[in-house]
Amino acid sequence: MEESAIKVTAICGSLRKASIHHGLIRSAIDLSVPGMSIEYVDISSLPMLNTDLEIDDEFPPKVEAFRQKILQSDCFLFASPEYNYTVTAPQKNAIDWASRLPNVWADKAAAVVSAGGSFGGGLSQYSLRQSGVYLDLHFINKPEFYLNAFEDPAKFDDDGNLIDDEAKERLRSVLLALKAFTLRLRGPK
Ligand SMILES: Cc1cc2nc3c(=O)[nH]c(=O)nc-3n(C[C@H](O)[C@H](O)[C@H](O)COP(=O)(O)O)c2cc1C
């Protein structure tokens, strides 16, 4: 990793092995945008949020490790599937754990991408953006990335890998916008 590369934590809202959203994250990593280092962080082992698990002001170890990862990140890439017009339960769980005080999302940049049926998972994006208002998490507005995954030609292979070159270029544009916005938020050194 370059010394000054922006640290991007990528969060996938799907736990499926062949998740197309995890495929979007793998593709984002493969694009190797200069000046960005993208790390996928697995949220599957976080316990379901229950504030009774916070004992003597301490979080469970897996939650604490996740919160530290968020704290040390410069910005975030959410690959956010749409379940029943909103974000998935595992993703909301991860967001909520990191929102416990002190809210470690605060004042950072983020981008969201999704794939799915006709609107390409777009309603999950609006739901996530709404949470971002309370979390003080600043999403880039443009370019938007919704991908209709189920119309021909195929956009993903059977393992969930993105195989569509145009979509890869659109994903690169999202990453470049996230990088520019993160640097703007950081301000002059
Ligand atoms: C419980 C459940 C609810 C879903 N609700 C929606 C929905 O509201 N809108 C939609 O477009 N797709 C919906 N889907 C389809 C998923 O978004 C789609 O399968 C997507 O590929 C899942 O992403 P993944 O491959 O990363 O797991 C739903 C799927 C599940 C399992």
Coordinates of N, CA, C and O and ligand atoms in Angstrom, one line a residue, residues 12-23 79-86 88 115-123 149-150 160, ligand 1:
C12 N -20.1 -5.3 2.8 CA -21.1 -6.0 2.0 C -22.3 -6.4 2.8 O -22.2 -7.1 3.8
G13 N -23.5 -6.0 2.4 CA -24.7 -6.3 3.1 C -25.2 -7.7 3.0 O -26.2 -8.0 3.7
S14 N -24.6 -8.4 2.0 CA -25.1 -9.8 1.8 C -24.1 -10.8 2.4 O -22.9 -10.6 2.3
L15 N -24.6 -11.8 3.0 CA -23.7 -12.9 3.6 C -23.5 -14.1 2.7 O -22.8 -15.0 3.0
R16 N -24.2 -14.0 1.5 CA -24.2 -15.2 0.6 C -22.8 -15.4 0.0 O -22.1 -14.4 -0.3
K17 N -22.5 -16.7 -0.1 CA -21.1 -17.0 -0.7 C -21.0 -16.4 -2.1 O -20.0 -15.8 -2.4
A18 N -22.0 -16.6 -2.9 CA -21.9 -16.1 -4.3 C -22.6 -14.7 -4.5 O -23.1 -14.4 -5.5
S19 N -22.5 -13.9 -3.4 CA -23.2 -12.6 -3.5 C -22.6 -11.8 -4.6 O -21.4 -11.6 -4.7
I20 N -23.5 -11.2 -5.4 CA -23.1 -10.2 -6.4 C -22.6 -8.9 -5.8 O -21.8 -8.2 -6.4
H21 N -23.0 -8.6 -4.6 CA -22.5 -7.4 -3.9 C -21.1 -7.6 -3.5 O -20.2 -6.7 -3.6
H22 N -20.8 -8.8 -3.0 CA -19.4 -9.1 -2.7 C -18.6 -9.1 -4.0 O -17.4 -8.6 -4.0
G23 N -19.2 -9.5 -5.0 CA -18.5 -9.4 -6.4 C -18.2 -8.0 -6.7 O -17.1 -7.7 -7.3
A79 N -21.6 -2.0 -0.4 CA -22.3 -2.7 -1.5 C -23.6 -3.3 -0.8 O -23.5 -4.2 0.0
S80 N -24.7 -2.6 -1.1 CA -25.9 -2.7 -0.3 C -27.1 -3.3 -1.0 O -27.8 -2.6 -1.7
P81 N -27.3 -4.6 -0.9 CA -28.5 -5.2 -1.5 C -29.8 -4.6 -0.9 O -29.8 -4.1 0.2
E82 N -30.8 -4.8 -1.7 CA -32.2 -4.3 -1.3 C -33.0 -5.5 -0.8 O -33.2 -6.4 -1.6
Y83 N -33.4 -5.5 0.4 CA -34.3 -6.5 1.0 C -35.5 -5.7 1.4 O -35.5 -4.9 2.3
N84 N -36.7 -6.1 0.8 CA -37.9 -5.5 1.2 C -37.9 -3.9 1.3 O -38.2 -3.3 2.3
Y85 N -37.3 -3.4 0.2 CA -37.2 -2.0 0.0 C -36.3 -1.2 0.9 O -36.3 0.0 1.0
T86 N -35.4 -2.0 1.6 CA -34.5 -1.3 2.5 C -33.2 -2.0 2.5 O -32.9 -2.9 1.7
T88 N -30.2 -4.6 4.2 CA -30.3 -5.9 4.8 C -30.0 -5.8 6.3 O -29.4 -4.9 6.8
A115 N -26.9 -3.8 -6.8 CA -27.3 -4.5 -8.0 C -28.6 -5.3 -7.5 O -28.7 -5.7 -6.4
G116 N -29.5 -5.5 -8.5 CA -30.7 -6.2 -8.1 C -31.7 -6.2 -9.3 O -31.3 -6.2 -10.4
G117 N -33.0 -6.2 -8.9 CA -34.0 -6.2 -9.9 C -34.1 -4.9 -10.7 O -33.1 -4.2 -10.9
S118 N -35.3 -4.5 -11.1 CA -35.5 -3.4 -12.0 C -34.8 -2.1 -11.6 O -34.1 -1.5 -12.4
F119 N -34.8 -1.7 -10.4 CA -34.2 -0.5 -9.9 C -32.8 -0.7 -9.4 O -32.1 0.1 -8.8
G120 N -32.3 -1.9 -9.6 CA -30.9 -2.3 -9.2 C -30.6 -2.0 -7.8 O -29.4 -1.7 -7.4
G121 N -31.5 -2.3 -6.9 CA -31.3 -2.2 -5.5 C -31.3 -0.7 -5.0 O -30.9 -0.4 -3.8
G122 N -31.9 0.2 -5.8 CA -31.8 1.6 -5.5 C -32.5 2.0 -4.1 O -32.0 2.9 -3.5
L123 N -33.5 1.3 -3.8 CA -34.2 1.7 -2.5 C -33.4 1.4 -1.3 O -33.5 2.1 -0.3
A149 N -29.2 -6.5 -12.4 CA -28.4 -7.7 -12.5 C -29.0 -8.8 -13.3 O -28.4 -9.8 -13.6
F150 N -30.3 -8.7 -13.5 CA -31.0 -9.9 -14.0 C -31.5 -9.8 -15.5 O -32.1 -10.7 -16.0
G160 N -20.8 -14.9 -8.7 CA -21.0 -13.5 -8.2 C -19.9 -12.5 -8.7 O -19.9 -11.3 -8.3
Ligands
LIG1 C1 -35.5 -11.3 2.0 C2 -35.3 -10.7 0.7 C3 -35.9 -9.6 0.3 C4 -35.7 -9.0 -1.0 N1 -36.3 -7.9 -1.3 C5 -36.0 -7.3 -2.5 C6 -36.5 -6.0 -2.8 O1 -37.3 -5.4 -2.0 N2 -36.2 -5.4 -4.0 C7 -35.4 -6.0 -4.9 O2 -35.1 -5.5 -5.9 N3 -34.8 -7.3 -4.6 C8 -35.1 -7.9 -3.4 N4 -34.5 -9.1 -3.1 C9 -33.6 -9.7 -4.1 C10 -32.1 -9.3 -3.7 O3 -31.9 -7.9 -3.7 C11 -31.2 -10.0 -4.8 O4 -31.4 -11.3 -4.7 C12 -29.8 -9.6 -4.7 O5 -29.1 -10.3 -5.7 C13 -29.1 -10.0 -3.4 O6 -27.8 -9.7 -3.5 P1 -26.6 -10.7 -3.2 O7 -26.4 -11.5 -4.5 O8 -25.4 -9.8 -3.0 O9 -26.9 -11.6 -2.1 C14 -34.8 -9.7 -1.9 C15 -34.1 -10.8 -1.5 C16 -34.3 -11.4 -0.2 C17 -33.6 -12.6 0.2

